[in-house]
Amino acid sequence: MSLNTKPVYINTLSIAAANMIGLEQAMPVLTGQTQWQTAEFPKLVPQLLPANERRRTTNYIKLALHVAGEANLTDQQLPAVFASSNGDFEISNNICDTLTKVPKYISPTQFHNSVHNAPSGYWAIAAKSPAASTSISTGDTTFSSGLLEAVTQVLTQQEDVLYVAYDFPAPAPLDKFSDSREAFATAFVLSLNKTESSYAGIKLDITRNNIEKSQCSNSSLTPLQNSNPIAESLPLLEAVCTKNTATLYLPYLNNSKLIVDVTQ
Amino acid sequence: MPISPLIITASSMINALGRGKNATLAALLNNHSGLQLSSNLDFSTWLGQVEGVNDYPLEDSLLTFNCRNNQLAKMTLDSDDFRDAINKAKVKYGADRIGVFLGSSTSGSEETEKAYLQRNEQGELPADYDFMHTHNFTSLLDYTQQSLGLTGVGQVISTACSSSAKVFSAAHRHIESGFCDAAIVGGVDTITQVSLYGFHSLQLTSTEPCRPCDENRDGISIGEAAGFALLETTSNVTSSDLNIMLKGYGESSDAYHMSSPHPEGRGAADAMRKALANADLSTDEIDYVNLHGTGTPANDAAEDKAVTNIFGSQTPCSSTKGWTGHTLGAAGITEALICMLILENQFLPANLNLKARDPALHMNILLENLTQENSITEQSIKNVITNSFGFGGSNCSLILGLKQ
């Protein structure tokens, strides 16, 4: 039995990963027609931000803004949930390196970019959105926790919510200590209202039974699934894009699984 | 849309005022600040530090989580009989039905700062450095859940200085949606070099104990703190004499600037209005505003506009950061629990360190404590609002009140 008995609909969908920048490019892979292979991740240029703000953003922030902009098709000012396991490694690396030097000078831009909600703050400026916005992490299970948070917002506030999840690989020397080796981001608009363009409905529950996490149907995506905590969303993205009903088990806290029932 | 209130049935707190709620209460009533002049920085500033954290050991089985932030978490979980209350709640609800929602801006990032100082000639970090169990935000959640033996839903919110206010909203939504039956909310933030030198580069660190709303203020005093609270629904709590409730919450974004508040306080006002709407209370039912009140001119001016816009210039207001310092990611829970102490003990704290009130501000800023000995009549403080605003324009206001 699912806890949210009313389905929540995925009404828009975006993705960014190597060789999958945007849904159009990703669709043949997510529907199993072609194989995925890795490639250098391109430089993204979020057009939504004014040039002066854009200059201050990092690759990590640009990744989040890119998928958020693509998912927010109707330019609505929606409540937003931002989820990232690790935060901005580039900023952590730069600041911690600076702190070993004399004088210890952290630039104001680096400092405000160091907060976990930097992408959310830039997004609010870009989208001119005064709506509530949160920024969360639960490490390896961050995608599931963010989805759960977004769904509770849709259910309790009865309004559409923008969900944005992203992690970007670390530069050396932090790269050896992180679970993000590929860039990956995805974003949805979640809603109680089914529209003609809805991709799927989802219902969530949690199981503590010892069930293995769902694997990608397209096995060429498995290395990507295991190279970024947010890429644990791939089995869900595949089900949604192939318009299949499915019951998926995504990693959640304390070795439990988030059960995602995907319906049409 | 009005929400169903939640009851705070247990809580614990530690900050520069001392260990436990009684230490904070005594310091507030005695006008005793916890701020001290820092002795080991490249610049002069006053800090709100917690004594004894580095010597406070984690459980042997959880040493992998060892960092100052989790040590402060453990110290606070061990305080105010909080563990006993959680053990009873586990029997009542089950370990998997109590959610854990925690805020932090720092987590254990101090470990990364230390590791960078120990890089070898190849620039590599020491082998025993462990990002995921210390710096990653989930470190605080994983440590807390394992320390308390809880296995339910949870998350860490990190939205700078609003982090541990927003945990109340997330907890409420998860309970309301049926994903847990009760929730622990909290926040833990420890002073790091990043916050010290970051605020210093913005020229926002005060050279004296911070004086929010004072004409001659010169910035913030950075502090560290932790707090936890157990939230239960009214249907699960048997009535007792005095119940403090979370009655409303409001969240908003400034959509203005990454590190400066909207000059008219637009986002701040929005958060307070939403909190009032979902507490189903009118402005004249709010008896006190606990200000975000950091002590920067931009924050004080913006918050003054927002507060006077909504409440006028009569409702008593104060910032309590002159006592604790600005505890960043722990400010939300610290000030929510100060509001709980205010409601339980029926007093209003002064805006400590205020000497000459900034004439540009129009709020009714309290110059001295109001207690039952001078002007407070019993049970006259029924509802209070507390503000937390963070970098990135992240705002959250909470309304706490007596059970009616």
XYZ file of C-alpha atoms in Angstrom:
668
model
C 0.000 0.000 0.000
C 1.345 3.407 -0.926
C 1.211 6.175 1.609
C 0.162 8.827 -0.828
C -3.003 7.266 -2.211
C -3.432 10.100 -4.702
C -0.791 9.909 -7.428
C 1.503 12.872 -7.904
C 2.174 13.551 -11.585
C 5.500 14.250 -13.223
C 4.414 16.982 -15.610
C 7.786 18.117 -16.915
C 11.137 16.392 -16.978
C 14.703 17.397 -17.693
C 18.059 15.693 -17.470
C 21.722 16.591 -17.893
C 24.548 14.043 -18.071
C 27.351 13.288 -20.496
C 25.807 12.612 -23.925
C 22.366 13.316 -22.431
C 22.025 17.090 -22.332
C 18.285 17.576 -22.450
C 15.499 15.078 -22.813
C 15.641 14.966 -26.597
C 19.203 13.704 -26.576
C 18.550 11.417 -23.612
C 15.329 9.812 -24.861
C 16.898 7.130 -27.138
C 19.103 5.986 -24.240
C 16.355 6.148 -21.605
C 14.008 4.132 -23.844
C 16.669 1.498 -24.493
C 17.164 2.197 -28.205
C 20.822 3.196 -27.976
C 23.698 2.565 -25.635
C 25.068 5.212 -23.285
C 28.716 6.023 -23.145
C 30.578 8.558 -21.144
C 32.089 11.723 -22.599
C 33.508 14.967 -21.353
C 30.727 16.981 -19.742
C 30.100 20.171 -21.736
C 30.171 23.719 -20.349
C 26.593 24.776 -19.718
C 25.507 28.405 -20.043
C 22.332 29.121 -18.085
C 20.675 31.834 -20.180
C 18.168 32.682 -17.468
C 20.711 34.451 -15.307
C 21.826 37.993 -16.037
C 25.434 37.981 -17.311
C 26.819 39.595 -14.126
C 25.324 36.855 -11.939
C 26.205 34.094 -14.414
C 29.870 35.074 -14.254
C 29.868 34.307 -10.547
C 28.461 30.787 -10.910
C 30.391 27.513 -10.886
C 29.884 24.386 -13.018
C 27.850 22.910 -10.167
C 25.491 25.886 -9.985
C 25.191 26.003 -13.786
C 24.223 22.311 -13.837
C 21.383 22.874 -11.360
C 20.133 25.988 -13.144
C 20.235 24.236 -16.518
C 17.868 21.401 -15.540
C 15.686 23.708 -13.439
C 15.221 26.039 -16.410
C 14.384 23.156 -18.724
C 11.806 21.695 -16.354
C 10.111 24.974 -15.554
C 8.452 25.149 -18.976
C 5.656 27.503 -18.067
C 7.840 30.081 -16.291
C 5.778 29.590 -13.160
C 7.160 30.768 -9.826
C 6.868 27.444 -8.064
C 7.970 26.317 -4.602
C 11.223 24.459 -5.173
C 13.162 21.577 -3.641
C 16.897 21.481 -4.426
C 18.758 18.282 -3.542
C 22.468 17.561 -3.766
C 24.546 15.065 -1.818
C 27.884 16.795 -1.735
C 27.477 20.490 -2.368
C 29.915 22.385 -4.543
C 33.282 20.583 -4.435
C 34.929 23.250 -6.604
C 34.100 25.893 -3.994
C 35.083 23.637 -1.064
C 38.410 22.958 -2.783
C 39.123 26.615 -3.557
C 38.191 27.875 -0.108
C 40.019 25.177 1.852
C 43.105 25.766 -0.287
C 42.858 29.526 0.350
C 42.632 28.912 4.099
C 46.071 27.271 4.079
C 47.626 30.489 2.743
C 48.496 33.853 4.215
C 46.477 36.000 4.301
C 43.382 33.819 4.592
C 41.250 35.766 2.135
C 37.978 34.234 0.927
C 36.336 36.333 -1.766
C 32.761 37.441 -1.035
C 31.554 35.596 -4.150
C 33.269 32.376 -3.103
C 31.793 32.729 0.355
C 28.199 33.184 -0.744
C 28.639 30.420 -3.307
C 29.762 28.116 -0.477
C 26.279 27.787 1.006
C 24.425 24.596 0.041
C 21.491 26.706 -1.151
C 23.567 28.759 -3.615
C 21.874 27.114 -6.660
C 18.467 27.741 -5.071
C 19.337 31.395 -4.438
C 20.524 31.938 -8.013
C 17.419 30.135 -9.277
C 15.104 32.439 -7.293
C 16.911 35.450 -8.800
C 16.812 33.979 -12.324
C 13.158 32.914 -12.153
C 12.194 36.029 -10.137
C 10.506 33.566 -7.801
C 9.556 34.626 -4.260
C 8.222 31.112 -3.582
C 9.617 28.952 -0.782
C 12.711 26.956 -1.645
C 14.613 24.335 0.326
C 18.019 22.694 -0.168
C 18.650 19.271 1.287
C 21.083 16.372 1.410
C 21.080 12.838 2.730
C 24.314 11.725 1.039
C 23.976 8.672 -1.206
C 20.193 8.637 -0.795
C 19.700 12.314 -1.624
C 17.605 11.734 -4.770
C 14.999 9.742 -2.802
C 14.919 12.209 0.108
C 14.429 15.151 -2.238
C 11.656 13.360 -4.106
C 9.953 12.546 -0.810
C 10.243 16.177 0.337
C 8.821 17.440 -2.972
C 5.920 14.982 -2.832
C 5.060 15.965 0.769
C 4.969 19.592 -0.391
C 2.633 18.778 -3.292
C 0.349 16.728 -1.011
C 0.186 19.169 1.918
C 0.249 22.463 0.022
C -1.825 21.322 -2.947
C 0.370 23.188 -5.385
C 2.869 22.280 -8.066
C 6.482 21.941 -6.925
C 9.737 22.135 -8.890
C 12.170 19.383 -7.887
C 15.825 19.819 -8.892
C 18.526 17.220 -8.041
C 22.198 17.480 -9.039
C 25.749 16.561 -8.120
C 28.982 17.449 -9.870
C 32.314 15.566 -9.608
C 35.044 16.821 -7.302
C 38.377 18.191 -8.466
C 41.585 16.730 -6.997
C 42.377 16.138 -4.195
C 38.752 15.705 -3.055
C 37.904 13.408 -5.978
C 39.258 10.337 -4.165
C 36.831 10.860 -1.297
C 33.606 11.418 -3.189
C 30.954 9.265 -4.782
C 30.370 11.663 -7.726
C 32.549 10.736 -10.688
C 30.118 11.852 -13.424
C 28.002 15.000 -13.555
C 24.297 14.235 -13.282
C 21.170 16.309 -12.779
C 17.459 15.926 -13.256
C 14.430 18.117 -12.564
C 10.649 17.630 -12.548
C 7.564 19.682 -12.006
C 5.373 17.574 -9.705
C 1.644 18.154 -9.526
C -1.644 16.731 -8.253
C -3.117 17.572 -11.655
C -2.687 15.230 -14.597
C -2.286 17.064 -17.887
C -2.095 15.874 -21.496
C 1.662 16.171 -21.326
C 2.103 14.395 -17.952
C 4.843 11.772 -18.169
C 3.626 9.564 -15.330
C 2.005 9.426 -11.914
C 3.977 8.281 -8.899
C 3.062 7.010 -5.446
C 5.673 6.648 -2.718
C 6.171 4.323 0.216
C 9.134 3.036 2.205
C 10.165 -0.558 2.768
C 12.683 -1.834 5.283
C 12.628 -5.333 3.794
C 15.984 -6.297 2.417
C 15.215 -5.566 -1.242
C 17.924 -4.809 -3.817
C 17.798 -1.364 -5.406
C 16.337 -1.195 -8.917
C 18.843 -1.367 -11.743
C 18.681 0.435 -15.077
C 16.840 -1.479 -17.826
C 19.429 -0.239 -20.313
C 22.498 -1.872 -18.768
C 24.833 0.591 -20.506
C 23.531 3.142 -17.973
C 24.611 1.095 -14.937
C 28.091 2.691 -14.692
C 26.428 6.113 -14.711
C 23.872 5.034 -12.082
C 26.783 4.082 -9.830
C 28.800 7.244 -10.527
C 26.600 9.917 -8.981
C 24.053 9.711 -6.127
C 21.479 11.603 -8.199
C 21.818 9.059 -11.030
C 19.978 6.621 -8.738
C 17.002 8.321 -10.404
C 17.793 6.592 -13.740
C 15.485 3.555 -13.289
C 12.662 6.020 -12.583
C 13.565 8.192 -15.579
C 13.593 5.087 -17.800
C 10.155 3.955 -16.588
C 8.740 7.432 -17.038
C 10.166 7.847 -20.569
C 9.084 4.404 -21.776
C 5.599 5.069 -20.353
C 5.790 1.784 -18.441
C 4.069 1.019 -15.192
C 6.671 -0.128 -12.712
C 7.442 -0.595 -9.038
C 10.914 0.726 -8.339
C 13.112 0.517 -5.255
C 15.436 3.511 -4.864
C 18.111 3.705 -2.144
C 16.836 5.437 1.001
C 18.135 6.011 4.537
C 19.422 3.161 6.728
C 19.414 0.624 3.874
C 15.672 1.021 3.422
C 14.201 1.653 -0.028
C 11.856 4.287 -1.337
C 9.160 2.409 -3.253
C 8.090 4.392 -6.296
C 4.943 3.061 -7.966
C 4.908 4.463 -11.484
C 1.530 4.613 -13.223
C 0.261 6.463 -16.258
C -4.337 27.443 4.829
C -4.290 26.763 8.609
C -2.166 23.786 9.684
C -2.679 21.346 12.531
C -0.332 22.408 15.323
C 2.406 20.169 16.726
C 3.383 19.967 20.398
C 6.996 20.277 21.527
C 7.144 17.479 24.099
C 10.910 17.381 24.729
C 13.895 19.545 23.853
C 17.547 20.177 24.528
C 19.924 23.008 23.746
C 23.564 24.024 24.088
C 25.159 27.287 23.031
C 27.617 29.851 24.352
C 25.305 30.400 27.340
C 25.977 26.885 28.565
C 24.736 23.308 28.541
C 21.027 22.741 28.800
C 17.903 24.860 28.709
C 18.342 26.086 32.288
C 21.743 27.594 31.457
C 20.237 29.543 28.566
C 17.256 30.629 30.664
C 19.439 31.798 33.556
C 21.716 33.788 31.250
C 18.734 35.438 29.554
C 17.165 36.414 32.869
C 20.483 37.682 34.251
C 21.593 39.646 31.174
C 24.697 37.502 30.897
C 26.132 37.300 27.391
C 28.023 34.221 26.211
C 30.226 36.171 23.786
C 33.972 36.265 24.342
C 36.860 37.975 22.597
C 38.584 35.541 20.268
C 42.284 35.128 20.888
C 43.542 33.081 17.954
C 42.444 34.729 14.708
C 44.176 37.135 12.324
C 41.583 39.741 13.259
C 39.754 40.794 16.395
C 36.182 39.630 16.929
C 33.870 38.264 19.634
C 32.559 34.714 19.356
C 29.855 32.613 20.974
C 31.757 29.356 21.530
C 30.700 26.217 23.386
C 33.189 24.967 25.986
C 34.351 21.372 26.145
C 33.184 20.147 22.726
C 36.576 18.858 21.562
C 36.888 16.686 24.673
C 33.391 15.227 24.408
C 33.731 11.737 22.906
C 31.333 10.080 20.497
C 30.184 6.525 21.160
C 32.924 3.942 20.387
C 30.689 2.376 17.747
C 30.195 5.713 15.963
C 33.758 7.036 15.915
C 33.719 7.070 12.129
C 31.514 10.190 12.467
C 34.070 11.942 14.677
C 34.139 15.713 14.127
C 33.425 18.744 16.279
C 29.944 19.176 14.770
C 28.864 15.655 15.742
C 30.537 16.004 19.146
C 28.334 19.035 19.778
C 25.352 17.036 18.530
C 26.102 14.248 21.021
C 26.642 16.692 23.869
C 23.199 18.157 23.144
C 21.445 14.797 22.718
C 22.861 13.902 26.166
C 21.486 17.125 27.680
C 18.068 17.971 29.206
C 17.034 14.284 29.509
C 16.434 14.339 25.774
C 17.524 10.724 25.208
C 15.063 9.477 27.815
C 12.243 11.266 26.025
C 13.280 9.748 22.695
C 13.502 6.274 24.212
C 9.932 6.660 25.461
C 8.834 7.969 22.058
C 10.448 4.916 20.404
C 8.291 2.641 22.546
C 5.226 4.705 21.696
C 5.744 5.071 17.926
C 8.464 2.600 16.861
C 12.005 3.536 15.837
C 11.005 3.692 12.163
C 8.070 6.091 12.684
C 9.997 9.019 14.187
C 11.438 11.294 11.495
C 14.642 13.300 11.984
C 14.930 16.728 10.317
C 18.141 18.611 10.992
C 19.652 21.872 9.829
C 23.310 22.778 9.474
C 25.326 25.203 7.408
C 28.712 23.777 8.381
C 28.242 20.081 9.086
C 31.730 18.693 9.796
C 33.430 20.775 7.101
C 36.109 21.708 9.641
C 37.593 18.242 8.939
C 38.191 19.282 5.315
C 39.828 22.520 6.462
C 42.142 20.464 8.696
C 42.859 17.880 5.983
C 43.971 20.609 3.536
C 46.578 21.714 6.054
C 47.925 18.144 6.061
C 48.269 17.656 2.279
C 51.428 15.820 1.238
C 53.903 16.948 -1.423
C 51.675 15.534 -4.141
C 48.835 17.644 -2.806
C 46.944 14.568 -1.579
C 44.741 14.619 1.507
C 45.601 12.351 4.453
C 44.365 8.783 4.076
C 42.239 8.919 7.228
C 40.245 11.921 5.971
C 36.613 10.844 5.517
C 34.437 13.307 3.585
C 31.182 11.313 3.679
C 31.135 10.750 7.459
C 32.139 14.299 8.431
C 31.770 17.102 5.874
C 28.861 15.710 3.842
C 25.627 17.063 5.316
C 24.248 13.581 5.847
C 26.937 13.024 8.494
C 24.806 14.907 11.030
C 21.649 12.971 10.140
C 23.332 9.564 10.019
C 25.125 10.202 13.308
C 21.960 11.422 15.047
C 19.783 8.579 13.778
C 22.346 5.955 14.778
C 23.050 7.572 18.130
C 19.333 7.546 18.948
C 18.626 4.198 17.283
C 16.128 5.631 14.828
C 15.493 4.227 11.344
C 12.729 6.391 9.869
C 12.563 9.243 7.372
C 14.835 12.240 7.628
C 16.841 14.893 5.872
C 19.406 17.604 6.429
C 18.358 21.072 5.327
C 21.162 23.460 4.554
C 19.887 26.878 3.585
C 22.485 28.921 5.460
C 21.009 30.781 8.446
C 17.422 29.589 7.947
C 18.404 25.870 7.968
C 17.180 24.819 11.396
C 14.008 26.914 11.225
C 12.927 25.205 8.012
C 13.238 21.765 9.688
C 9.962 22.471 11.495
C 8.160 22.899 8.167
C 9.656 19.743 6.649
C 8.793 17.734 9.775
C 5.232 19.009 9.702
C 4.810 18.065 6.026
C 6.221 14.556 6.519
C 3.927 13.928 9.503
C 0.940 15.385 7.669
C 1.628 13.168 4.627
C 1.873 10.055 6.814
C 5.580 9.306 6.319
C 6.214 9.523 10.078
C 4.096 9.865 13.244
C 6.385 12.160 15.234
C 9.571 14.020 14.436
C 12.799 15.224 15.940
C 13.824 18.607 14.590
C 17.126 20.235 15.308
C 20.206 22.009 14.166
C 23.925 21.794 14.853
C 26.490 24.331 13.648
C 30.073 24.771 14.776
C 32.411 27.662 14.097
C 34.633 27.041 11.067
C 37.413 28.989 9.415
C 35.168 29.329 6.355
C 32.496 31.209 8.295
C 35.025 33.319 10.210
C 37.104 34.400 7.232
C 34.101 34.492 4.880
C 32.145 36.930 7.037
C 35.365 38.826 7.699
C 35.943 39.314 3.962
C 32.414 40.717 3.714
C 33.474 43.101 6.511
C 30.618 41.804 8.634
C 32.445 40.552 11.762
C 32.009 42.837 14.756
C 35.009 44.064 16.729
C 32.884 44.084 19.907
C 30.009 41.943 21.238
C 27.384 42.344 18.504
C 24.819 45.113 19.033
C 21.876 44.444 16.725
C 19.722 47.528 16.052
C 22.281 49.877 17.656
C 23.243 53.074 15.886
C 26.925 52.181 16.322
C 26.769 48.457 15.519
C 29.554 47.090 13.376
C 28.496 43.583 12.418
C 27.856 40.084 13.691
C 29.368 37.906 16.402
C 29.631 34.379 15.054
C 28.434 31.656 17.383
C 27.945 27.913 17.521
C 25.056 25.976 18.971
C 22.893 22.909 18.834
C 19.301 22.196 19.702
C 16.788 19.388 19.312
C 13.052 19.162 19.839
C 10.550 16.321 19.694
C 7.341 17.243 17.874
C 4.159 15.232 18.359
C 0.625 15.659 17.085
C -2.065 16.843 19.494
C -3.915 13.526 19.194
C -0.855 11.635 20.473
C -0.215 13.772 23.546
C -2.164 13.595 26.765
C -2.944 17.054 28.048
C -0.583 18.527 30.559
C -0.649 21.930 32.167
C 1.608 23.771 29.806
C 2.062 22.743 26.213
C 4.121 24.752 23.766
C 3.025 24.339 20.197
C 4.396 24.970 16.766
C 1.404 26.818 15.363
C 2.635 28.072 12.018
C 5.516 28.357 9.628
C 6.181 30.501 6.582
C 8.930 30.160 3.994
C 9.894 32.470 1.141
C 12.709 33.542 -1.158
C 14.007 37.088 -1.600
C 14.872 36.533 -5.283
C 17.038 39.605 -4.922
C 20.720 39.033 -4.059
C 22.929 36.172 -2.860
C 24.221 37.842 0.300
C 22.151 41.002 0.876
C 18.534 41.033 2.014
C 15.869 42.669 -0.122
C 16.054 46.338 0.995
C 12.301 46.560 1.620
C 12.276 43.241 3.497
C 9.935 41.766 0.893
C 10.888 38.109 1.456
C 10.980 38.558 5.230
C 7.469 40.024 5.252
C 6.258 37.254 2.987
C 7.541 34.569 5.388
C 5.876 36.243 8.400
C 2.558 36.652 6.551
C 2.538 33.000 5.514
C 3.298 31.920 9.088
C 0.409 34.024 10.391
C -1.934 32.568 7.769
C -1.050 29.005 8.523
C -1.213 29.597 12.295
C -4.617 31.201 11.652
C -3.624 34.125 13.897
C -4.015 37.860 13.397
C -1.128 40.280 13.919
C -2.529 41.514 17.250
C -2.421 37.959 18.595
C 1.394 37.956 18.322
C 2.938 39.146 21.603
C 6.632 39.199 20.672
C 8.887 39.082 17.608
C 12.235 37.305 18.023
C 14.211 39.079 15.330
C 16.743 37.536 13.012
C 18.618 40.685 14.114
C 22.161 39.802 13.138
C 23.651 43.238 13.719
C 24.423 44.156 10.133
C 22.860 47.468 9.043
C 21.355 45.866 5.899
C 19.635 43.074 7.855
C 18.326 45.335 10.609
C 16.925 47.878 8.138
C 15.212 45.268 5.956
C 13.758 43.379 8.933
C 12.533 46.652 10.482
C 10.596 47.470 7.318
C 9.091 43.981 7.179
C 8.159 43.870 10.882
C 6.648 47.361 11.054
C 4.810 46.731 7.805
C 3.053 43.744 9.347
C 2.915 44.426 13.085
C 3.266 48.223 13.291
C 5.614 49.730 15.841
C 4.053 48.480 19.111
C 4.720 44.728 19.214
C 7.786 44.052 21.428
C 10.798 42.855 19.443
C 14.337 41.805 20.224
C 17.306 40.012 18.792
C 18.856 37.458 21.142
C 22.121 37.297 19.178
C 23.827 39.594 21.713
C 23.608 36.580 24.057
C 24.403 33.610 21.805
C 26.038 35.215 18.779
C 24.757 34.355 15.332
C 24.729 30.580 15.380
C 24.115 30.380 11.588
C 22.671 26.965 10.728
C 21.656 26.457 14.374
C 20.047 29.901 14.766
C 16.555 28.686 13.831
C 16.352 25.936 16.469
C 18.212 27.989 19.093
C 15.816 30.908 18.779
C 12.749 28.655 18.511
C 13.789 27.068 21.825
C 14.433 30.518 23.328
C 10.854 31.335 22.305
C 9.728 28.169 24.071
C 11.541 29.321 27.235
C 9.847 32.717 26.874
C 6.396 31.104 26.679
C 7.069 28.676 29.534
C 8.519 31.319 31.833
C 6.490 34.352 30.707
C 9.212 36.946 30.153
C 10.558 38.892 27.185
C 14.313 39.186 26.626
C 15.914 42.530 25.904
C 17.916 43.297 22.805
C 21.171 42.794 24.723
C 24.073 45.228 24.150
C 21.792 47.906 22.699
C 23.071 51.290 23.849
C 21.847 53.827 21.294
C 18.972 52.608 19.209
C 19.351 53.223 15.465
C 16.951 56.168 14.873
C 16.123 54.830 11.411
C 14.428 51.764 12.952
C 10.779 51.927 14.008
C 10.225 48.553 15.681
C 9.457 48.431 19.403
C 12.896 47.122 20.372
C 13.108 45.991 24.004
C 15.821 47.830 25.937
C 15.486 45.705 29.049
C 14.011 42.351 30.021
C 10.291 42.407 30.709
C 9.426 39.945 33.460
C 6.618 39.221 35.881
C 8.488 41.476 38.308
C 8.076 44.565 36.127
C 5.385 44.429 33.470
C 4.371 40.942 32.376
C 1.138 39.578 33.733
C 0.712 35.831 33.989
C -0.068 34.023 30.744
C -0.072 37.289 28.802
C 2.525 36.037 26.320
C 0.515 33.592 24.266
C 2.061 33.579 20.795
C 5.472 34.608 19.503
C 7.080 34.654 16.071
C 10.747 33.995 15.352
C 12.559 34.975 12.162
C 15.490 33.291 10.405
C 16.854 34.677 7.160
C 19.799 33.294 5.227
C 22.184 33.842 2.336
C 20.626 33.105 -1.009
C 17.528 34.972 0.209
C 16.145 31.997 2.147
C 13.582 33.087 4.752
C 11.623 31.207 7.395
C 9.359 32.439 10.182
C 7.933 30.167 12.884
C 5.053 30.865 15.254
C 5.125 29.163 18.629
C 2.404 29.553 21.198
C 0.724 28.245 24.300
C -1.877 25.561 23.801
C -5.193 27.395 24.032
